[in-house]
mmCIF file of C-alpha atoms and ligand atoms in Angstrom:
data_model
loop_
_atom_site.group_PDB
_atom_site.id
_atom_site.type_symbol
_atom_site.label_atom_id
_atom_site.label_comp_id
_atom_site.label_asym_id
_atom_site.label_seq_id
_atom_site.Cartn_x
_atom_site.Cartn_y
_atom_site.Cartn_z
ATOM 1 C CA MET A 1 -76.325 169.389 197.418
ATOM 2 C CA GLU A 2 -77.433 166.069 198.029
ATOM 3 C CA LEU A 3 -78.045 165.170 201.525
ATOM 4 C CA LEU A 4 -75.270 162.047 201.420
ATOM 5 C CA GLU A 5 -73.220 164.362 200.277
ATOM 6 C CA ALA A 6 -74.209 166.913 203.204
ATOM 7 C CA ILE A 7 -73.624 164.183 205.290
ATOM 8 C CA LYS A 8 -69.914 163.727 204.441
ATOM 9 C CA ARG A 9 -69.504 167.251 204.519
ATOM 10 C CA ARG A 10 -70.438 168.714 208.027
ATOM 11 C CA ARG A 11 -68.771 169.692 210.273
ATOM 12 C CA THR A 12 -67.468 171.991 213.178
ATOM 13 C CA THR A 13 -65.940 175.398 212.502
ATOM 14 C CA ASN A 14 -63.049 175.603 214.340
ATOM 15 C CA GLY A 15 -61.339 178.846 212.761
ATOM 16 C CA PRO A 16 -63.457 182.067 212.097
ATOM 17 C CA PHE A 17 -66.603 183.582 209.953
ATOM 18 C CA LEU A 18 -67.623 186.209 207.893
ATOM 19 C CA PRO A 19 -68.467 189.860 209.062
ATOM 20 C CA ASP A 20 -71.466 189.446 207.224
ATOM 21 C CA PRO A 21 -74.523 188.853 208.308
ATOM 22 C CA VAL A 22 -76.600 185.806 208.707
ATOM 23 C CA SER A 23 -79.747 185.922 206.307
ATOM 24 C CA LYS A 24 -83.246 186.331 208.262
ATOM 25 C CA GLU A 25 -83.756 184.336 206.234
ATOM 26 C CA HIS A 26 -80.728 181.545 206.065
ATOM 27 C CA GLN A 27 -81.657 182.121 210.481
ATOM 28 C CA ARG A 28 -85.424 180.710 210.238
ATOM 29 C CA LEU A 29 -84.277 177.949 207.174
ATOM 30 C CA LEU A 30 -82.567 177.087 209.965
ATOM 31 C CA VAL A 31 -84.592 176.867 213.097
ATOM 32 C CA ARG A 32 -87.130 176.101 211.077
ATOM 33 C CA ALA A 33 -84.906 172.690 209.571
ATOM 34 C CA ALA A 34 -84.814 172.138 213.321
ATOM 35 C CA GLY A 35 -88.336 172.414 214.094
ATOM 36 C CA MET A 36 -89.208 169.488 212.291
ATOM 37 C CA ALA A 37 -86.904 167.066 213.523
ATOM 38 C CA PRO A 38 -89.101 164.135 215.392
ATOM 39 C CA SER A 39 -89.611 164.436 218.704
ATOM 40 C CA HIS A 40 -91.428 162.074 221.945
ATOM 41 C CA PHE A 41 -95.371 162.407 220.999
ATOM 42 C CA ASN A 42 -94.216 165.003 218.893
ATOM 43 C CA SER A 43 -93.776 166.765 222.222
ATOM 44 C CA GLN A 44 -91.261 169.695 220.562
ATOM 45 C CA PRO A 45 -89.547 170.526 223.429
ATOM 46 C CA TRP A 46 -86.759 172.321 221.387
ATOM 47 C CA ARG A 47 -86.650 176.140 222.388
ATOM 48 C CA PHE A 48 -83.989 178.133 220.428
ATOM 49 C CA VAL A 49 -82.175 182.784 220.727
ATOM 50 C CA LEU A 50 -81.750 183.263 218.095
ATOM 51 C CA ILE A 51 -78.587 186.026 219.184
ATOM 52 C CA ASP A 52 -77.540 188.131 216.384
ATOM 53 C CA ASP A 53 -76.974 191.631 218.859
ATOM 54 C CA ARG A 54 -73.940 192.861 219.051
ATOM 55 C CA SER A 55 -74.574 194.178 222.738
ATOM 56 C CA VAL A 56 -75.616 190.362 223.423
ATOM 57 C CA ILE A 57 -73.532 188.951 221.306
ATOM 58 C CA GLU A 58 -70.008 190.726 222.771
ATOM 59 C CA GLU A 59 -70.931 190.299 226.461
ATOM 60 C CA ILE A 60 -71.592 185.846 225.851
ATOM 61 C CA ALA A 61 -67.975 185.878 223.784
ATOM 62 C CA ARG A 62 -66.544 187.728 227.558
ATOM 63 C CA ILE A 63 -67.663 184.908 229.173
ATOM 64 C CA SER A 64 -66.713 182.681 227.093
ATOM 65 C CA GLY A 65 -63.529 183.694 227.458
ATOM 66 C CA GLU A 66 -63.567 184.297 231.113
ATOM 67 C CA SER A 67 -64.724 179.922 231.240
ATOM 68 C CA MET A 68 -62.167 179.168 229.412
ATOM 69 C CA ALA A 69 -59.263 181.064 231.199
ATOM 70 C CA ARG A 70 -60.762 179.724 234.285
ATOM 71 C CA ALA A 71 -61.759 176.232 233.204
ATOM 72 C CA PHE A 72 -57.291 176.209 231.916
ATOM 73 C CA GLU A 73 -56.143 177.691 235.156
ATOM 74 C CA GLU A 74 -58.106 175.078 237.396
ATOM 75 C CA GLY A 75 -56.883 172.782 234.741
ATOM 76 C CA THR A 76 -60.083 170.539 235.096
ATOM 77 C CA PHE A 77 -60.088 170.965 231.057
ATOM 78 C CA TRP A 78 -57.045 168.370 230.720
ATOM 79 C CA LYS A 79 -59.074 165.924 233.932
ATOM 80 C CA ARG A 80 -62.046 165.443 232.516
ATOM 81 C CA TYR A 81 -60.995 164.966 228.658
ATOM 82 C CA ARG A 82 -57.537 163.586 228.602
ATOM 83 C CA PRO A 83 -59.323 160.975 226.931
ATOM 84 C CA TYR A 84 -60.379 162.522 224.296
ATOM 85 C CA PHE A 85 -56.629 163.412 223.620
ATOM 86 C CA ARG A 86 -54.698 161.323 220.973
ATOM 87 C CA PHE A 87 -50.409 162.171 220.911
ATOM 88 C CA SER A 88 -50.138 161.147 216.962
ATOM 89 C CA GLU A 89 -51.372 160.746 213.573
ATOM 90 C CA GLU A 90 -50.324 156.136 214.032
ATOM 91 C CA GLU A 91 -52.922 156.367 216.967
ATOM 92 C CA MET A 92 -55.167 158.551 215.306
ATOM 93 C CA GLU A 93 -55.606 155.975 213.213
ATOM 94 C CA ARG A 94 -55.463 152.758 215.385
ATOM 95 C CA ARG A 95 -58.257 154.063 217.047
ATOM 96 C CA ARG A 96 -59.813 156.078 214.791
ATOM 97 C CA ASP A 97 -61.737 158.234 217.439
ATOM 98 C CA GLY A 98 -60.663 161.678 219.643
ATOM 99 C CA ILE A 99 -58.848 164.655 218.855
ATOM 100 C CA PHE A 100 -55.148 165.213 217.280
ATOM 101 C CA ILE A 101 -54.316 168.686 218.326
ATOM 102 C CA ASP A 102 -51.826 168.652 214.383
ATOM 103 C CA GLN A 103 -51.014 171.778 214.554
ATOM 104 C CA MET A 104 -49.570 174.129 217.697
ATOM 105 C CA PRO A 105 -46.506 176.731 217.664
ATOM 106 C CA SER A 106 -43.779 174.692 216.891
ATOM 107 C CA VAL A 107 -42.119 175.323 220.762
ATOM 108 C CA LEU A 108 -44.269 172.678 221.981
ATOM 109 C CA LYS A 109 -44.526 170.355 219.327
ATOM 110 C CA PRO A 110 -42.067 168.958 221.927
ATOM 111 C CA PHE A 111 -44.294 168.705 224.867
ATOM 112 C CA ARG A 112 -47.561 167.732 223.666
ATOM 113 C CA LYS A 113 -47.279 164.762 225.359
ATOM 114 C CA GLN A 114 -46.726 165.887 229.486
ATOM 115 C CA ILE A 115 -49.271 168.784 228.569
ATOM 116 C CA PHE A 116 -51.730 167.199 231.095
ATOM 117 C CA SER A 117 -48.895 166.634 233.940
ATOM 118 C CA ASN A 118 -49.660 168.758 236.138
ATOM 119 C CA THR A 119 -46.177 170.410 236.105
ATOM 120 C CA ALA A 120 -47.072 170.998 232.625
ATOM 121 C CA GLY A 121 -49.611 173.087 233.968
ATOM 122 C CA ALA A 122 -48.153 175.642 236.429
ATOM 123 C CA LEU A 123 -46.036 176.453 233.531
ATOM 124 C CA MET A 124 -48.529 177.361 231.458
ATOM 125 C CA ASN A 125 -50.387 178.693 234.005
ATOM 126 C CA ARG A 126 -47.039 180.311 235.191
ATOM 127 C CA PHE A 127 -46.561 181.762 230.906
ATOM 128 C CA GLY A 128 -50.202 183.162 231.217
ATOM 129 C CA VAL A 129 -51.839 180.287 228.348
ATOM 130 C CA PRO A 130 -54.965 180.392 230.079
ATOM 131 C CA LYS A 131 -56.190 184.092 230.159
ATOM 132 C CA THR A 132 -54.629 184.084 226.335
ATOM 133 C CA LEU A 133 -56.520 181.008 224.957
ATOM 134 C CA GLY A 134 -59.983 182.596 226.892
ATOM 135 C CA ASN A 135 -59.034 186.284 224.603
ATOM 136 C CA ASP A 136 -58.513 184.039 222.224
ATOM 137 C CA ASN A 137 -61.158 182.377 222.333
ATOM 138 C CA ARG A 138 -63.165 185.731 223.235
ATOM 139 C CA LYS A 139 -62.231 186.977 220.003
ATOM 140 C CA LEU A 140 -63.176 183.769 217.210
ATOM 141 C CA VAL A 141 -67.020 184.004 219.743
ATOM 142 C CA ALA A 142 -67.426 188.726 219.879
ATOM 143 C CA GLY A 143 -66.658 187.585 215.416
ATOM 144 C CA SER A 144 -69.613 185.427 214.644
ATOM 145 C CA PRO A 145 -72.265 186.884 213.365
ATOM 146 C CA LEU A 146 -75.340 184.288 215.314
ATOM 147 C CA ILE A 147 -75.326 182.933 218.319
ATOM 148 C CA LEU A 148 -78.080 179.716 218.200
ATOM 149 C CA ALA A 149 -78.860 179.038 221.728
ATOM 150 C CA VAL A 150 -80.911 175.773 222.349
ATOM 151 C CA LEU A 151 -83.226 175.457 225.196
ATOM 152 C CA LEU A 152 -85.877 172.171 226.457
ATOM 153 C CA ASP A 153 -89.162 172.946 227.936
ATOM 154 C CA LYS A 154 -88.421 171.210 232.665
ATOM 155 C CA ALA A 155 -92.528 169.617 231.549
ATOM 156 C CA GLU A 156 -90.086 166.978 229.768
ATOM 157 C CA TYR A 157 -86.639 167.640 230.109
ATOM 158 C CA ARG A 158 -86.953 166.196 233.702
ATOM 159 C CA PRO A 159 -82.432 163.996 234.280
ATOM 160 C CA GLY A 160 -83.838 160.411 234.982
ATOM 161 C CA GLU A 161 -87.375 160.615 233.726
ATOM 162 C CA LEU A 162 -88.267 158.200 230.078
ATOM 163 C CA SER A 163 -89.467 161.518 229.043
ATOM 164 C CA GLY A 164 -85.810 163.878 229.906
ATOM 165 C CA PHE A 165 -83.837 161.078 228.240
ATOM 166 C CA TYR A 166 -86.760 161.181 224.993
ATOM 167 C CA SER A 167 -86.362 164.836 225.416
ATOM 168 C CA ILE A 168 -82.664 164.517 224.530
ATOM 169 C CA PHE A 169 -82.831 162.557 221.370
ATOM 170 C CA GLY A 170 -84.883 164.850 220.100
ATOM 171 C CA MET A 171 -83.124 167.953 221.281
ATOM 172 C CA GLY A 172 -80.344 165.844 219.661
ATOM 173 C CA ALA A 173 -82.437 165.615 215.873
ATOM 174 C CA ALA A 174 -82.814 168.878 215.824
ATOM 175 C CA ILE A 175 -79.780 170.232 216.529
ATOM 176 C CA GLU A 176 -78.541 168.051 213.509
ATOM 177 C CA ASN A 177 -81.019 169.308 211.115
ATOM 178 C CA ILE A 178 -79.387 172.490 212.238
ATOM 179 C CA TRP A 179 -76.413 171.249 211.651
ATOM 180 C CA LEU A 180 -77.052 169.953 208.004
ATOM 181 C CA LEU A 181 -78.174 172.571 206.175
ATOM 182 C CA THR A 182 -75.692 174.803 207.665
ATOM 183 C CA THR A 183 -73.639 172.998 205.125
ATOM 184 C CA GLU A 184 -75.802 173.942 202.599
ATOM 185 C CA LEU A 185 -76.466 177.353 203.698
ATOM 186 C CA GLY A 186 -72.423 177.934 203.020
ATOM 187 C CA MET A 187 -72.169 178.373 206.704
ATOM 188 C CA GLY A 188 -69.958 177.249 209.487
ATOM 189 C CA ILE A 189 -71.496 176.020 213.299
ATOM 190 C CA GLN A 190 -68.648 174.854 216.676
ATOM 191 C CA PHE A 191 -70.290 174.303 219.614
ATOM 192 C CA ILE A 192 -69.391 177.168 222.780
ATOM 193 C CA SER A 193 -68.950 174.795 225.968
ATOM 194 C CA PHE A 194 -66.753 176.606 228.899
ATOM 195 C CA PRO A 195 -69.384 178.369 230.073
ATOM 196 C CA MET A 196 -70.709 175.361 230.303
ATOM 197 C CA GLU A 197 -67.639 174.315 232.445
ATOM 198 C CA VAL A 198 -67.646 176.681 234.820
ATOM 199 C CA PRO A 199 -71.497 176.631 236.870
ATOM 200 C CA ALA A 200 -71.227 180.478 237.998
ATOM 201 C CA TYR A 201 -70.570 181.300 233.856
ATOM 202 C CA TRP A 202 -73.352 179.581 232.844
ATOM 203 C CA LYS A 203 -76.221 181.123 234.774
ATOM 204 C CA GLU A 204 -74.321 184.439 233.773
ATOM 205 C CA ILE A 205 -75.736 183.584 230.312
ATOM 206 C CA GLN A 206 -79.009 182.238 231.997
ATOM 207 C CA ASP A 207 -79.191 185.886 233.396
ATOM 208 C CA LEU A 208 -77.598 187.793 230.400
ATOM 209 C CA LEU A 209 -80.400 185.175 228.162
ATOM 210 C CA GLU A 210 -83.431 185.993 230.167
ATOM 211 C CA VAL A 211 -84.102 182.312 230.763
ATOM 212 C CA PRO A 212 -87.530 181.560 232.371
ATOM 213 C CA ASP A 213 -88.132 178.919 234.983
ATOM 214 C CA ASP A 214 -90.230 175.902 232.919
ATOM 215 C CA LEU A 215 -86.978 176.417 229.795
ATOM 216 C CA GLU A 216 -83.987 174.904 230.614
ATOM 217 C CA LEU A 217 -80.566 176.370 228.612
ATOM 218 C CA MET A 218 -78.886 173.521 226.968
ATOM 219 C CA ALA A 219 -76.319 174.642 224.442
ATOM 220 C CA LEU A 220 -75.074 177.831 222.854
ATOM 221 C CA TYR A 221 -73.490 177.549 219.202
ATOM 222 C CA ARG A 222 -70.962 179.925 216.853
ATOM 223 C CA LEU A 223 -72.666 180.549 213.743
ATOM 224 C CA GLY A 224 -71.807 182.032 210.550
ATOM 225 C CA TYR A 225 -70.490 181.672 206.603
ATOM 226 C CA VAL A 226 -67.117 180.264 206.211
ATOM 227 C CA PRO A 227 -64.515 181.888 204.402
ATOM 228 C CA PRO A 228 -63.601 181.146 201.492
ATOM 229 C CA ASP A 229 -59.816 180.883 202.098
ATOM 230 C CA LYS A 230 -59.381 178.476 205.958
ATOM 231 C CA ARG A 231 -56.777 179.427 207.782
ATOM 232 C CA ARG A 232 -56.620 176.913 210.707
ATOM 233 C CA PRO A 233 -56.107 178.655 213.541
ATOM 234 C CA THR A 234 -53.118 178.492 215.822
ATOM 235 C CA ILE A 235 -53.980 175.336 217.737
ATOM 236 C CA ASP A 236 -56.079 173.279 215.792
ATOM 237 C CA TRP A 237 -57.210 169.394 216.024
ATOM 238 C CA GLN A 238 -57.830 167.166 213.301
ATOM 239 C CA SER A 239 -61.248 164.735 214.298
ATOM 240 C CA ARG A 240 -61.944 163.532 211.128
ATOM 241 C CA GLN A 241 -61.389 160.082 211.759
ATOM 242 C CA ARG A 242 -64.515 158.078 212.240
ATOM 243 C CA LYS A 243 -63.616 154.428 213.779
ATOM 244 C CA ARG A 244 -63.876 151.088 211.338
ATOM 245 C CA LEU A 245 -67.666 149.455 211.439
ATOM 246 C CA SER A 246 -66.078 146.380 213.077
ATOM 247 C CA GLN A 247 -65.776 148.797 215.414
ATOM 248 C CA TYR A 248 -68.841 150.122 216.261
ATOM 249 C CA VAL A 249 -71.290 147.562 214.147
ATOM 250 C CA PHE A 250 -72.750 144.015 215.145
ATOM 251 C CA ARG A 251 -74.980 141.846 213.581
ATOM 252 C CA ASN A 252 -77.408 139.795 215.667
ATOM 253 C CA SER A 253 -76.269 140.087 218.520
ATOM 254 C CA CYS A 254 -73.318 142.078 220.391
ATOM 255 C CA ALA A 255 -70.754 139.140 220.491
ATOM 256 C CA THR A 256 -70.201 139.581 216.273
ATOM 257 C CA PRO A 257 -69.112 142.719 214.672
ATOM 258 C CA GLU A 258 -69.526 143.159 211.922
ATOM 259 C CA PRO A 259 -66.362 143.126 208.960
ATOM 260 C CA ASP A 260 -65.429 145.059 207.585
ATOM 261 C CA GLU A 261 -65.710 146.581 204.955
ATOM 262 C CA GLU A 262 -63.141 146.525 201.751
ATOM 263 C CA MET A 263 -63.195 150.377 201.222
ATOM 264 C CA GLU A 264 -63.959 152.772 204.609
ATOM 265 C CA PRO A 265 -67.667 153.868 203.942
ATOM 266 C CA ALA A 266 -65.626 157.660 204.435
ATOM 267 C CA SER A 267 -63.192 156.826 201.640
ATOM 268 C CA ARG A 268 -66.652 156.641 199.452
HETATM 269 C C1 FMN B 301 -72.389 167.318 222.258
HETATM 270 C C2 FMN B 301 -70.522 168.189 221.827
HETATM 271 C C3 FMN B 301 -70.306 168.837 222.220
HETATM 272 C C4 FMN B 301 -69.531 169.442 221.491
HETATM 273 N N1 FMN B 301 -68.448 169.987 221.809
HETATM 274 C C5 FMN B 301 -67.149 171.377 221.113
HETATM 275 C C6 FMN B 301 -66.544 172.357 221.891
HETATM 276 O O1 FMN B 301 -67.151 172.501 222.905
HETATM 277 N N2 FMN B 301 -65.707 172.677 220.942
HETATM 278 C C7 FMN B 301 -65.423 172.253 219.607
HETATM 279 O O2 FMN B 301 -65.170 172.513 218.661
HETATM 280 N N3 FMN B 301 -66.543 170.750 218.987
HETATM 281 C C8 FMN B 301 -67.213 170.113 219.869
HETATM 282 N N4 FMN B 301 -68.033 169.671 219.304
HETATM 283 C C9 FMN B 301 -68.207 169.208 218.166
HETATM 284 C C10 FMN B 301 -66.880 167.738 218.335
HETATM 285 O O3 FMN B 301 -65.946 167.741 218.922
HETATM 286 C C11 FMN B 301 -66.825 167.280 216.780
HETATM 287 O O4 FMN B 301 -68.161 167.252 216.510
HETATM 288 C C12 FMN B 301 -65.986 166.089 216.892
HETATM 289 O O5 FMN B 301 -64.406 165.858 216.850
HETATM 290 C C13 FMN B 301 -66.755 165.478 215.511
HETATM 291 O O6 FMN B 301 -65.692 166.478 214.127
HETATM 292 P P1 FMN B 301 -66.178 167.140 213.373
HETATM 293 O O7 FMN B 301 -67.737 167.900 213.952
HETATM 294 O O8 FMN B 301 -65.687 167.869 212.598
HETATM 295 O O9 FMN B 301 -66.993 166.174 212.236
HETATM 296 C C14 FMN B 301 -69.097 169.340 220.040
HETATM 297 C C15 FMN B 301 -69.920 168.420 219.485
HETATM 298 C C16 FMN B 301 -71.295 167.387 220.232
HETATM 299 C C17 FMN B 301 -72.639 166.652 219.377
#
């Protein structure tokens, strides 16, 4: 696949994967591609744990599902991430960022805008919505044939210092290599973020993976091969839109936005 084609086609997969195991060859290709990324002074501060043992995956899935239910029950998820939610295609088209939940059970659609209110939160808790969502998340993670844990070497990752800042850049580049390569290999990838949202659950993951003191656990991803007929989950969003050049690029100084092209880059 051409590089630009892979860049354009790269996406987050929030639906299920095929049950087929990810071949060892593909697993190694992914981490080798990650290891080819640039890093400050070639420090290569990243470390990876390839997790394909069912019992470990199921335990991560349990922790992920429970942490998701907790974050929704306590309302922390909505509070933290409210600015990223869009409520209509028109808003999405204007701002060209954030996510628009366009797929949900039709009974919920009229209440879309009220989702962040305390009343809606209490109502959702009363109907056990957080538990249902958490359980769906557990199943999604449990059904993933491969989980990848990403860690940073604490000798480099020192928050507040430049090397800490640099090592996050390098880690981002390494992950993007993996993300692009999944596109070429017919695979999908999704960040498993909920255990990070609730510190006690993140600690459970660290213990499960036996993370040593000199490494910082940074992220978890689920990976697998993508089914040919991608059915959308009951609750799904779209986030394909990207800002126009004039919304994020400047010429020579921050005072001059770059003009938009006639044809949007995403459609070329
Ligand atoms: C640091 C980071 C955290 C993310 N967290 C999540 C997440 O928790 N769940 C998820 O489904 N996607 C997550 N994503 C993916 C973004 O939602 C996604 O990249 C964005 O909406 C654009 O969609 P696309 O990747 O399909 O182009 C994350 C991406 C990044 C870079």
